[in-house]
Tab-separated table of C-alpha atoms in Angstrom:
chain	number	residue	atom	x	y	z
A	1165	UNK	CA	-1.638	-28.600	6.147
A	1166	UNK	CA	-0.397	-26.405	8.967
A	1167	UNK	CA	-0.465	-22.336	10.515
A	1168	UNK	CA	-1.185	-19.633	8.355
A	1169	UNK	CA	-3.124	-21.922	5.887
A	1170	UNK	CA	-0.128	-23.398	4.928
A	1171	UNK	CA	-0.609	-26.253	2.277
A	1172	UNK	CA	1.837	-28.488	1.177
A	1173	UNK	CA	1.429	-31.702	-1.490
A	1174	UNK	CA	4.257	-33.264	-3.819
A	1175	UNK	CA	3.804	-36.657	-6.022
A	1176	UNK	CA	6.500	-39.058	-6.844
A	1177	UNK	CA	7.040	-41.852	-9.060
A	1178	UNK	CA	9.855	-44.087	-10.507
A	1179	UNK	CA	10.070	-47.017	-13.048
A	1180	UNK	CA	13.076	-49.371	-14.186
A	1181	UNK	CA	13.170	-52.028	-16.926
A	1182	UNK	CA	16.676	-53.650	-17.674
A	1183	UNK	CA	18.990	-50.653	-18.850
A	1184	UNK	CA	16.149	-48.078	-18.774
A	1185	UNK	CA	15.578	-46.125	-15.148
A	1186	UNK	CA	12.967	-42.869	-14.759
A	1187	UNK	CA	11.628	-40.789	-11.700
A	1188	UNK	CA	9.272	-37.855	-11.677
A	1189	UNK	CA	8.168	-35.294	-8.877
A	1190	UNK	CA	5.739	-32.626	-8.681
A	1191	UNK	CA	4.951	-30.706	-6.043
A	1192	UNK	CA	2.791	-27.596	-4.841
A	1193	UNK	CA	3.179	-25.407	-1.758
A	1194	UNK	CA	1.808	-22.130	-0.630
A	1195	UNK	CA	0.579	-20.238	2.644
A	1196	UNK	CA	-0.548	-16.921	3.529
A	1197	UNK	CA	2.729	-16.233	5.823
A	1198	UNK	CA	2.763	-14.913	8.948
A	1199	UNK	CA	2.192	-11.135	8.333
A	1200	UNK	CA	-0.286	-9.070	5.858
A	1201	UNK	CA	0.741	-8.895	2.408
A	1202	UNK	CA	3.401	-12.242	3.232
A	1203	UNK	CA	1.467	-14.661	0.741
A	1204	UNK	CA	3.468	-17.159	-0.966
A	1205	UNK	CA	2.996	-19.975	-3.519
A	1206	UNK	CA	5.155	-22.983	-5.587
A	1207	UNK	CA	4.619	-25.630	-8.056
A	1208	UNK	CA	7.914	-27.334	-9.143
A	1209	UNK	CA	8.339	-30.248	-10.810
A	1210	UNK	CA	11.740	-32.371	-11.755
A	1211	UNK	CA	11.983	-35.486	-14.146
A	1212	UNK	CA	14.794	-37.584	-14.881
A	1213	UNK	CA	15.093	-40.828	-17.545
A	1214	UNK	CA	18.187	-42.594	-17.653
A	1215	UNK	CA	19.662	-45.420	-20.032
A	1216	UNK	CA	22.629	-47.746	-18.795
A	1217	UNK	CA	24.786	-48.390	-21.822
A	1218	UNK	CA	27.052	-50.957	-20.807
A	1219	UNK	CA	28.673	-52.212	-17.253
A	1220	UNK	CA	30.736	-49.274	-17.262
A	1221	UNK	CA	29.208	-46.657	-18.803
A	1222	UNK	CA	25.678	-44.705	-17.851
A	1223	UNK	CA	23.605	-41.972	-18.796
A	1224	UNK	CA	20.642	-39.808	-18.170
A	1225	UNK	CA	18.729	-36.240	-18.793
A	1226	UNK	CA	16.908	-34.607	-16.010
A	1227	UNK	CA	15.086	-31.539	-15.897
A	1228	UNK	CA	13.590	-29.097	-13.094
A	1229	UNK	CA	11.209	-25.949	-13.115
A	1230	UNK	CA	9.316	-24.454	-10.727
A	1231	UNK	CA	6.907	-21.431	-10.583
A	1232	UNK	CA	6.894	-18.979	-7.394
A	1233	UNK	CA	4.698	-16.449	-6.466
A	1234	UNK	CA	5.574	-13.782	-3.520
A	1235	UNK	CA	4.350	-10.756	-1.699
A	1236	UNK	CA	7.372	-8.819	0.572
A	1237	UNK	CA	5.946	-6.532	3.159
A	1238	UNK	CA	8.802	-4.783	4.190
A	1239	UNK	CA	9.696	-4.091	7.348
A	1240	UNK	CA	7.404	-3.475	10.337
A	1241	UNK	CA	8.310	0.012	10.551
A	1242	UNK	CA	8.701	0.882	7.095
A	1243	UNK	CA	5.516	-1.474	5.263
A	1244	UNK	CA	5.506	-1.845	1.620
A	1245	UNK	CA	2.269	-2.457	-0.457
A	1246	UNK	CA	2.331	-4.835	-3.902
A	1247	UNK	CA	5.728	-5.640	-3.801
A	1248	UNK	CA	5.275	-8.720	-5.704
A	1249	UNK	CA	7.245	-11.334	-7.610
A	1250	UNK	CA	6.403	-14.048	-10.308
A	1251	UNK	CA	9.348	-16.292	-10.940
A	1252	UNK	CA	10.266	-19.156	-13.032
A	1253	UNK	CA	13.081	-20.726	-13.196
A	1254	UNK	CA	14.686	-24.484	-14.774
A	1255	UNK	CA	17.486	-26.508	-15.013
A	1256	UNK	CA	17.886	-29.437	-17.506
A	1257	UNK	CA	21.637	-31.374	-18.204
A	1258	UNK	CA	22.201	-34.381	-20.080
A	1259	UNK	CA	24.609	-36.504	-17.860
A	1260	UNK	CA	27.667	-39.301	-19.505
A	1261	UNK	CA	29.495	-41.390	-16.736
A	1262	UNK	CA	31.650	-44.036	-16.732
A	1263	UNK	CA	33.616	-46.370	-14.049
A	1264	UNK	CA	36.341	-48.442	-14.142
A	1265	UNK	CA	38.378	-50.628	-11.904
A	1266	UNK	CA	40.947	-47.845	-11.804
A	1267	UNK	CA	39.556	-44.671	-13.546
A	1268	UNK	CA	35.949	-42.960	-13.221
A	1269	UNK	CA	34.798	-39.889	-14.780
A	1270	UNK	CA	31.721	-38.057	-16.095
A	1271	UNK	CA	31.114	-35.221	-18.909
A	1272	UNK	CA	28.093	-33.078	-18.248
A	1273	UNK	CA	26.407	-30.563	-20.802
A	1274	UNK	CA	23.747	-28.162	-19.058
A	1275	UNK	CA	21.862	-25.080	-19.140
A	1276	UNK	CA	19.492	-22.998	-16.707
A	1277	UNK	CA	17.310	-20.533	-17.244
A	1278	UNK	CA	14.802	-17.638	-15.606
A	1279	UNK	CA	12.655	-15.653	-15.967
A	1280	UNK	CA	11.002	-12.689	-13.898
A	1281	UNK	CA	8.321	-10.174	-13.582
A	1282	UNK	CA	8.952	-8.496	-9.865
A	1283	UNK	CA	6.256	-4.746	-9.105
A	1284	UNK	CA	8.812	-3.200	-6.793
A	1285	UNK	CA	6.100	-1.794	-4.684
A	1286	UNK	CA	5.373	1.852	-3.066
A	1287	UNK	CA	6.191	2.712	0.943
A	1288	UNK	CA	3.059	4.873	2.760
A	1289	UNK	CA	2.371	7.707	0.641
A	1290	UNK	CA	3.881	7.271	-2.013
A	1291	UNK	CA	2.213	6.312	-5.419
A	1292	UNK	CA	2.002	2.743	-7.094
A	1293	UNK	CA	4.818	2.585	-10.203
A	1294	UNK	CA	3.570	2.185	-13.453
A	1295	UNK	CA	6.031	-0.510	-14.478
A	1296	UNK	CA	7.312	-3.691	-14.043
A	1297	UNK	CA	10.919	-4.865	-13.545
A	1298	UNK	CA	11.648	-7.586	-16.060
A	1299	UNK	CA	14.539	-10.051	-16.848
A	1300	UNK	CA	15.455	-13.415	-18.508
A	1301	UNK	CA	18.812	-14.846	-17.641
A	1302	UNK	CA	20.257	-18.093	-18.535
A	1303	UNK	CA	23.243	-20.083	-18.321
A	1304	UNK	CA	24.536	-22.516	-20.687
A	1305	UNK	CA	28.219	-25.046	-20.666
A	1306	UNK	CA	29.296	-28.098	-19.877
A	1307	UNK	CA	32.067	-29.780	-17.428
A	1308	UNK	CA	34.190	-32.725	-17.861
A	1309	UNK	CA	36.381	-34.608	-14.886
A	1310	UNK	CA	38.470	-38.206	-14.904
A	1311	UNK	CA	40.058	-39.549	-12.292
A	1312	UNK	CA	42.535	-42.282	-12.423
A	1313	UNK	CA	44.469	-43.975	-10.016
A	1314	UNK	CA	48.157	-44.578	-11.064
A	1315	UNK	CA	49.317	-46.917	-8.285
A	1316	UNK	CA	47.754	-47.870	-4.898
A	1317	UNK	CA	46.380	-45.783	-2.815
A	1318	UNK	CA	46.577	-43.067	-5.305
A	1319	UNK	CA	43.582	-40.844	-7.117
A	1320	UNK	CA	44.324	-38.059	-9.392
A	1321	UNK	CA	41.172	-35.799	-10.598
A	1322	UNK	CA	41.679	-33.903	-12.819
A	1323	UNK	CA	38.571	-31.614	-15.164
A	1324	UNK	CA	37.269	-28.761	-17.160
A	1325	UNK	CA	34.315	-26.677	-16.646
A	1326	UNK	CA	33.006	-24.165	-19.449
A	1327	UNK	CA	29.912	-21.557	-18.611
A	1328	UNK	CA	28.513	-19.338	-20.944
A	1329	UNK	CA	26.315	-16.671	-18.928
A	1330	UNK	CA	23.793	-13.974	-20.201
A	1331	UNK	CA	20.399	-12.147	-19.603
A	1332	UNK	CA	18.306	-8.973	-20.050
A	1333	UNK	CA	16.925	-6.702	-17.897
A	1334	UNK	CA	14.160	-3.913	-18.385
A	1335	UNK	CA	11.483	-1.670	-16.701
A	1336	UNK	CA	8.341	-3.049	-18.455
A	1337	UNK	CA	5.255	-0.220	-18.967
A	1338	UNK	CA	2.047	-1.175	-20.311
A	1339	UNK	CA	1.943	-0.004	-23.623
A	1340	UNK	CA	5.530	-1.357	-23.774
A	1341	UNK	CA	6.274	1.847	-26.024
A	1342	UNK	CA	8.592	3.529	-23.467
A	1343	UNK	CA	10.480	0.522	-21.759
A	1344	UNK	CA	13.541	1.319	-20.082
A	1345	UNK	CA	16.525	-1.101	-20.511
A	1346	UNK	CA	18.401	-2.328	-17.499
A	1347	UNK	CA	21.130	-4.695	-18.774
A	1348	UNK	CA	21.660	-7.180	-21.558
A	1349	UNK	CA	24.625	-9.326	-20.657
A	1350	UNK	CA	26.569	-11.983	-22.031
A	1351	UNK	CA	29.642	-13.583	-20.986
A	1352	UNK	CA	31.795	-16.480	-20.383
A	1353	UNK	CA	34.146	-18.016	-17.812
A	1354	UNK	CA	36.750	-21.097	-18.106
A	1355	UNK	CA	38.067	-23.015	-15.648
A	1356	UNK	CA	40.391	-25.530	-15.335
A	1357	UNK	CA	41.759	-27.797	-12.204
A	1358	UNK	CA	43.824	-30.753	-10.973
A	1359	UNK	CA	43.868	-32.835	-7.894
A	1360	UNK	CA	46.384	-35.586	-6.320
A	1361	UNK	CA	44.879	-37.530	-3.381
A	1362	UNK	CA	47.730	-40.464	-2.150
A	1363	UNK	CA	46.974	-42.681	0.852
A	1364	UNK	CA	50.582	-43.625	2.427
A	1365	UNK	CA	51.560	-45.710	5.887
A	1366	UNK	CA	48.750	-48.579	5.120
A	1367	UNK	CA	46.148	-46.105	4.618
A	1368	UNK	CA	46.472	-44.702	7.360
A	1369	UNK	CA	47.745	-41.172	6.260
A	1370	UNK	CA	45.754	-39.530	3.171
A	1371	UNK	CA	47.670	-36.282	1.481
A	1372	UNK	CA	45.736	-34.521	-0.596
A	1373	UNK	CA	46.149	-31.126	-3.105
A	1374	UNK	CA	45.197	-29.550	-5.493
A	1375	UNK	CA	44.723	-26.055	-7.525
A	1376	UNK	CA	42.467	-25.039	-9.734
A	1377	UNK	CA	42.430	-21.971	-12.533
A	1378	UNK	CA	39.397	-19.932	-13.015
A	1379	UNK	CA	38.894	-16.920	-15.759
A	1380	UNK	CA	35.904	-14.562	-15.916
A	1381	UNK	CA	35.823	-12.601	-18.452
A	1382	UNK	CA	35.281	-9.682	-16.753
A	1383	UNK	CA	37.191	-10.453	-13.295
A	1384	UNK	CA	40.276	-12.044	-14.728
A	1385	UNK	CA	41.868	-14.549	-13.943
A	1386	UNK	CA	42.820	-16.294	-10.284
A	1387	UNK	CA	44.732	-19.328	-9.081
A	1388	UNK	CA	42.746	-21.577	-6.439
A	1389	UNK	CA	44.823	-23.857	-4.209
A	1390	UNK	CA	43.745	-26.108	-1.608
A	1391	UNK	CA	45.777	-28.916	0.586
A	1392	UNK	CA	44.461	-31.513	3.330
A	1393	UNK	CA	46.049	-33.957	5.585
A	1394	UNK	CA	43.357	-37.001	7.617
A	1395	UNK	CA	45.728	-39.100	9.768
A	1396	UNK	CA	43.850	-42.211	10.931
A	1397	UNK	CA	45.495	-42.493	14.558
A	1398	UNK	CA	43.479	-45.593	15.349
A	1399	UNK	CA	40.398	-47.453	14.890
A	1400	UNK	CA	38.325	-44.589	16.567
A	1401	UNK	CA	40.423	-41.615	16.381
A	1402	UNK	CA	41.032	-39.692	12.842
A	1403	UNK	CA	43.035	-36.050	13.048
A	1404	UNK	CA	42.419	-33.583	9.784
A	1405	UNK	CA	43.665	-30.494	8.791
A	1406	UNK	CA	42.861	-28.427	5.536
A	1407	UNK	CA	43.818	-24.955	3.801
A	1408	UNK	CA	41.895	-24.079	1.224
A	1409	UNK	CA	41.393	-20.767	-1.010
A	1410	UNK	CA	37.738	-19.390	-1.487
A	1411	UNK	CA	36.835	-17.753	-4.755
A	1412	UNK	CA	33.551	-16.473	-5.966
A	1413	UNK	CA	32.536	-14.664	-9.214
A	1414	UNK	CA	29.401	-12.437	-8.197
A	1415	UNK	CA	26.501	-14.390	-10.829
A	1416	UNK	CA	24.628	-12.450	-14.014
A	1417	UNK	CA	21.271	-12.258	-11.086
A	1418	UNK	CA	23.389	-11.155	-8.230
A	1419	UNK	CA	24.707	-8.171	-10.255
A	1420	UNK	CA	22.028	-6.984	-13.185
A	1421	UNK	CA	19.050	-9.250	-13.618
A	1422	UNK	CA	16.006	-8.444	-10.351
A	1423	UNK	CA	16.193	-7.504	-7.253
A	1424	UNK	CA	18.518	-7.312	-4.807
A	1425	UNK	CA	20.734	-7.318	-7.894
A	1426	UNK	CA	23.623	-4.887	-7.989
A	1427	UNK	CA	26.124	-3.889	-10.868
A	1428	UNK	CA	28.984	-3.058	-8.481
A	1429	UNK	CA	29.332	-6.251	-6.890
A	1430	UNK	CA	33.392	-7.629	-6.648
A	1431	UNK	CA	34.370	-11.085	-6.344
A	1432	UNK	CA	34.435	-12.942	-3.041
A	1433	UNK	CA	37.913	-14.035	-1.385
A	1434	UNK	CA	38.896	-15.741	1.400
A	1435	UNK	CA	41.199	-18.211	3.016
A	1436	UNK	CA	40.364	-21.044	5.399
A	1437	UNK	CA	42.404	-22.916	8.124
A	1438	UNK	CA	40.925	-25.964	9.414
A	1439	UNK	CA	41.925	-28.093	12.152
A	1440	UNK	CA	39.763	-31.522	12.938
A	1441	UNK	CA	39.159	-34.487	15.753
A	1442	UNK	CA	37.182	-37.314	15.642
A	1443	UNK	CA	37.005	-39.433	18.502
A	1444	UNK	CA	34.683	-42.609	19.335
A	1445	UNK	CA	33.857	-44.567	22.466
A	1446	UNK	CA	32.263	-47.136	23.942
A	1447	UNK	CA	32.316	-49.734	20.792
A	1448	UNK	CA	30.865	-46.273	18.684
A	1449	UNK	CA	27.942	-45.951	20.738
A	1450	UNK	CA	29.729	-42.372	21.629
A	1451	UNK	CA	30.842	-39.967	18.890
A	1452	UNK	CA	32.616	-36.883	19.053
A	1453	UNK	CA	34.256	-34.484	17.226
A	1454	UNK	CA	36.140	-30.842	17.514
A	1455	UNK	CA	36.553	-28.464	14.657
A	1456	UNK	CA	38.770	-25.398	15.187
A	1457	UNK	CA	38.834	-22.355	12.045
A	1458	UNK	CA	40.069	-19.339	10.799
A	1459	UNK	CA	38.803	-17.589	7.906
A	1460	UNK	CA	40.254	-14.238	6.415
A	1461	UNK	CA	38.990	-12.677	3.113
A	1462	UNK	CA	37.189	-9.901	1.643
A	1463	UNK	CA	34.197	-8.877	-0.433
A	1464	UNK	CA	31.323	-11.453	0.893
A	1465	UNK	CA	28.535	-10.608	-0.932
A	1466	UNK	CA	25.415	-10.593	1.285
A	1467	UNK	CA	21.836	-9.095	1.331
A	1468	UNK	CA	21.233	-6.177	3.113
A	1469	UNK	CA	18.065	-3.742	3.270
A	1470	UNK	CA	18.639	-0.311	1.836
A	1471	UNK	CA	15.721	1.558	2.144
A	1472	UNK	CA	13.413	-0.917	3.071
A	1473	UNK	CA	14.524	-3.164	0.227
A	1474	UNK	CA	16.823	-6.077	-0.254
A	1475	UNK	CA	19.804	-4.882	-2.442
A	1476	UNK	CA	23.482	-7.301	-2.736
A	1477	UNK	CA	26.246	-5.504	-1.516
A	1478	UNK	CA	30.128	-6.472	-0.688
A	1479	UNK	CA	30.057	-6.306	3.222
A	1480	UNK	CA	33.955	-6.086	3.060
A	1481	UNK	CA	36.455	-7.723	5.233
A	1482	UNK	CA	35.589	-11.153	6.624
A	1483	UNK	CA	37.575	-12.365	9.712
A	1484	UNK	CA	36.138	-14.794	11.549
A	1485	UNK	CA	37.583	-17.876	14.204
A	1486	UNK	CA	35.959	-19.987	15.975
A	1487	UNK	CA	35.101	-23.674	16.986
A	1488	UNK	CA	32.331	-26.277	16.730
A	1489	UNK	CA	31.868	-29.362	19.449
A	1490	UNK	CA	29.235	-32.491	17.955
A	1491	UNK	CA	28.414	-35.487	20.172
A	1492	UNK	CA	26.387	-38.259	19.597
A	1493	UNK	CA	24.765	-41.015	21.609
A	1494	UNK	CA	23.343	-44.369	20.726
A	1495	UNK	CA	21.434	-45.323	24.115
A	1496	UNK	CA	19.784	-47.686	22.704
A	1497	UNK	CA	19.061	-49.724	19.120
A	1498	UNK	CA	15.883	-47.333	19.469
A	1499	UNK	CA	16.882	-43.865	21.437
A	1500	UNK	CA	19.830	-41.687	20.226
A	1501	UNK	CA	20.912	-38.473	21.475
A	1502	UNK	CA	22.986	-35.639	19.839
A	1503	UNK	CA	24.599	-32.420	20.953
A	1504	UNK	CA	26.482	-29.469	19.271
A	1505	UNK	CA	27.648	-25.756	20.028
A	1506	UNK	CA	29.422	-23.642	18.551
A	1507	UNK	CA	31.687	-20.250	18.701
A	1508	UNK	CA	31.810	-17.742	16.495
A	1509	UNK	CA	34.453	-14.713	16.599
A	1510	UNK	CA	34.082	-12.192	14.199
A	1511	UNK	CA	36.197	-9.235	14.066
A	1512	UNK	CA	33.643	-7.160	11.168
A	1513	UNK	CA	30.253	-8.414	11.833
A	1514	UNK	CA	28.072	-10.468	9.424
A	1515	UNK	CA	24.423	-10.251	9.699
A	1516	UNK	CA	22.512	-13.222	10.350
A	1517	UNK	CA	25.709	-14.568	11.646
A	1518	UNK	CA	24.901	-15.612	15.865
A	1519	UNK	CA	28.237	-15.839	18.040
A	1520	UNK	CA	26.700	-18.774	19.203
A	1521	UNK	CA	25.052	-21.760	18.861
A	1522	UNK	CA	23.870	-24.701	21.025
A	1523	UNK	CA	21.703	-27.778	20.240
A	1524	UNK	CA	20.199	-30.655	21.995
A	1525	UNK	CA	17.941	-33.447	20.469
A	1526	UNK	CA	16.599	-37.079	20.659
A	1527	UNK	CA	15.099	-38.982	17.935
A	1528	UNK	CA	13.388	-42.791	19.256
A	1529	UNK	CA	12.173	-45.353	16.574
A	1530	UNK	CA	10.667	-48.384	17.757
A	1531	UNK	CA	7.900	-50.368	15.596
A	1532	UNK	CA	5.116	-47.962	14.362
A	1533	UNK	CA	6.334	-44.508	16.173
A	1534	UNK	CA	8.938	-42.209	15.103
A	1535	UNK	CA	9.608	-38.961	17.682
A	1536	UNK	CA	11.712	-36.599	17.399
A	1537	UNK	CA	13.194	-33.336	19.557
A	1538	UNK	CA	14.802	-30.508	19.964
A	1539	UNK	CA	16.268	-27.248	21.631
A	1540	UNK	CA	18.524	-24.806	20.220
A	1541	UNK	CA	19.383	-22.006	21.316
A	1542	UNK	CA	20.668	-19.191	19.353
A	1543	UNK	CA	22.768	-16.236	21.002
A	1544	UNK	CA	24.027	-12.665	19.881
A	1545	UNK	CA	22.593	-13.164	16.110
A	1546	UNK	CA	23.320	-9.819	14.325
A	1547	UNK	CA	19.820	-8.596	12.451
A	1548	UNK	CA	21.780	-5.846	11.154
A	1549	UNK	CA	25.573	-4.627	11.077
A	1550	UNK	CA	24.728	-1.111	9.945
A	1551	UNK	CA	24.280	1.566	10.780
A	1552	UNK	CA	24.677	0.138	14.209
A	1553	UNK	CA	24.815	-3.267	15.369
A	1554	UNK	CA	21.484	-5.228	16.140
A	1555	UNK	CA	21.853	-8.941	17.730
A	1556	UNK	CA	19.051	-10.805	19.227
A	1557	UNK	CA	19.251	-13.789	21.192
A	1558	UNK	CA	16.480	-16.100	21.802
A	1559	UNK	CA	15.330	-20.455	22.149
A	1560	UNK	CA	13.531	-22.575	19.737
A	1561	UNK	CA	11.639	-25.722	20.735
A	1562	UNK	CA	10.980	-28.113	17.543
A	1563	UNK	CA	9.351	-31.345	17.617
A	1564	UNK	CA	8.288	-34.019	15.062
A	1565	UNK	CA	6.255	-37.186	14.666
A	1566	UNK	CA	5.489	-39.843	12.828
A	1567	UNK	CA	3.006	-43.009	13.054
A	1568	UNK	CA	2.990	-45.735	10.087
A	1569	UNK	CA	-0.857	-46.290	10.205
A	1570	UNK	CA	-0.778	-48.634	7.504
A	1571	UNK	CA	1.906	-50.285	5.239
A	1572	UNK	CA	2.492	-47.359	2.635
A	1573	UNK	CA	0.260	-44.644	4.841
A	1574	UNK	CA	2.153	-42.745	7.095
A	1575	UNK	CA	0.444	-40.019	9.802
A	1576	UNK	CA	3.298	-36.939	10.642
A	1577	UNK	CA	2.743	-34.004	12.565
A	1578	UNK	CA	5.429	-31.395	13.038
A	1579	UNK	CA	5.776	-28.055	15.436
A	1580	UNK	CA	8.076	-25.440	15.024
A	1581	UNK	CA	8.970	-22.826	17.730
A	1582	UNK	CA	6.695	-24.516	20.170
A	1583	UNK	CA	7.616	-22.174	22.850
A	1584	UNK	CA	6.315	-19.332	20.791
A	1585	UNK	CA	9.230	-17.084	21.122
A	1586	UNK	CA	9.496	-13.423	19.283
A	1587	UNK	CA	12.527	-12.566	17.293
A	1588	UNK	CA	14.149	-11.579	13.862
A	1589	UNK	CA	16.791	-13.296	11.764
A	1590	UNK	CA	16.488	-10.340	9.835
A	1591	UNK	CA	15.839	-6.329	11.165
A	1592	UNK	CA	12.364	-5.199	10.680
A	1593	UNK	CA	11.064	-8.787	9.917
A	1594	UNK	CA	9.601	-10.854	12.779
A	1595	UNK	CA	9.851	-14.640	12.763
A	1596	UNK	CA	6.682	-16.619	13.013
A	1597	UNK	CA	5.195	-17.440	16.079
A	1598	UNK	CA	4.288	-21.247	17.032
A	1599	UNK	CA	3.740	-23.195	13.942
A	1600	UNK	CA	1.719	-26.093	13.807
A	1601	UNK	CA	2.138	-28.654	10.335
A	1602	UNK	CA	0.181	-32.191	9.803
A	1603	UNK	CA	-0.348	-34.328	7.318
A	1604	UNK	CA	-0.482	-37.904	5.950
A	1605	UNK	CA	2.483	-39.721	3.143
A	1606	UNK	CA	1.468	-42.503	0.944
A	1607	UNK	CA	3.497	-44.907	-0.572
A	1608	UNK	CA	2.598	-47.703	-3.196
């Protein structure tokens, strides 16, 4: 229980006899938010039963669905009134794996599903609309991989996937007499893909490739290749380097099925350079590690507001470099400290995207207690790109902790943005203030 009558519960269970294994969660969450008109509320649950066939071969079915309820109130300067959405959505897959000495593999069937009634609200003034957007979407296929390793040091992947994607869309009036279609969808998309990972110079230099072959049925086709080097330079230094292709079909909800969704949306592109160390001191009581990128591509698909209202859009062009420093500390067997910043330099702007980013924590275990810390601070975040550029910059204080009362009873007590500082991730909607969250965790 925490701020803004924030309530949070979730049960968990598992069993195992012999070959048979089974786990099951449910949980509920909700909490008035931080603004009028911000409530929200969750009940999800996931199961999962499996049955181990032999040595080598396993298998189980799992399922998850969850229910949530939301209120958006706009933005501070434009509010909206009942802008609310009831959503349900599950995913259930019946899992086959196997693994050998020299070969390991899995084949996969699955299928998700949704559904959605969303009131899209009225601004001041206006009048409430007399309908409701509807839409049921699912998704339906199956994947199959195998790997095998031909000689030593060797791995080759290589798999299938198969998705079958549809829904249906509509304005939904009372009487139901004069509904207005929005889309009724189907399609499918194949992919196929290969990859060779060989470990040379006793281990100590891993190549690795691959490519893989996707076709949407309504995007084409496109070829997918990626390639790595890791050169283990010594027992604490490792050097890595990967170029990779990005590829992403817009999904059925991004483009027809609720809001933000939008018809027009193109695929996403991009290619990625990557350039790694790893370095480790003082008998690994010292890690660190450098990453240097650049990424170049096209069509990201992000959220944006247009009139007040979240809508998907293509922001174009991505170019973006930058680099990323992580260190870590092991003081003691109970105190460790970590550190990380990082640069971001992007020629065409992405919102929510900061230009920089640093971090400093501690986390000490010893018997009963369990504290935690931290400071980041977050600089230049765009809230918006358009029409004109909006970045914020601002400091967030988080702390945690936890006391083992009893054996199985657990006390916790968490604060977020402890120094209570104002700003948006996203234009027009403040961030909550200092947030407060408590509770207790049994286990038996």
């Amino acid at each position: 229980y925490g701020s803004y009558q924030t309530f949070s519960t979730e049960l968990s269970s598992g069993w195992k006899k012999n070959r048979f294994h089974a786990n099951a969660t449910v949980g509920y969450n909700r909490s008035d938010g931080h603004r009028k008109n911000m409530d929200a509320e969750q009940l999800n649950g996931y199961g999962k039963a499996g049955y181990d066939l032999s040595s080598n071969w396993s298998s189980f079915l799992d399922l998850n669905i969850s229910n949530t309820k939301t209120s958006n109130p706009g933005t501070v300067s434009s509010p909206i009134h009942d802008n609310d959405a009831d959503i349900t959505r599950g995913m259930t897959s019946l899992v086959v794996e196997n693994e050998y000495e020299r070969t390991s593999g899995a084949l996969k069937f699955f299928y998700n599903f949704g559904s959605h009634t969303i009131n899209d609200g009225y601004a001041e003034g206006m009048q409430p609309k007399t309908y409701r957007f509807r839409s049921n979407d699912r998704m339906l296929g199956f994947t199959a991989t195998q790997s095998y390793a031909f000689f030593p040091g060797n791995t080759t992947t290589a798999g299938f996937d198969y998705k079958r994607l549809g829904g249906k869309a509509w304005n939904r009036y009372p009487d139901k007499t004069d509904n207005i279609p929005l889309a009724d969808i189907r399609l499918n998309t194949v992919a196929g893909y290969m990859n060779v990972q060989q470990r040379v110079l006793n281990n100590k230099l891993t190549l690795n490739g691959g490519i893989r072959w996707d076709h949407h049925e309504i995007n084409g086709s496109e070829w997918i290749p990626q390639a790595g080097v890791n050169y283990t330079a010594s027992a604490t230094t490792v050097l890595k380097a990967v170029v990779s292709k990005g590829y992403r079909n817009p999904t059925i909800r991004e483009m027809y099925m609720f809001p933000p969704q939008n018809p027009d949306l193109k695929p996403e592109r991009l290619i990625n350079y990557e350039i790694s160390v790893l370095q480790a001191l003082m008998n690994n009581k010292i890690n660190l590690e450098l990453n240097m990128y650049y990424i170049k591509g096209d069509n990201l698909i992000q959220v944006e507001m247009v009139d007040g209202k979240p809508r998907n859009v293509n922001t174009g062009k991505i170019e973006n470099k930058g680099m990323e420093i992580a260190a870590s500390y092991q003081a003691t067997s109970h105190l460790r400290f970590s550190a990380n910043y990082s640069l971001l330099d992007m020629t065409y702007k992405i919102r929510t995207a900061p230009e920089h980013k640093l971090y400093f924590g501690g986390n000490y275990i010893h018997n009963r207690w369990s504290i935690g810390s931290g400071i980041q601070y977050i600089g230049n975040l765009y809230t918006q790109t358009s029409p004109q550029p909006v970045k914020e910059s601002f400091t967030l204080w988080n702390a945690r902790i936890n006391y083992r009362i009893l054996k199985g009873m657990t006390f916790f007590l968490r604060g977020e943005n402890l120094l209570g500082q104002s700003y948006e991730i996203m234009a027009g909607y403040p961030m909550p203030g200092t947030t407060v969250f408590g509770g207790i965790r049994l286990h038996f």
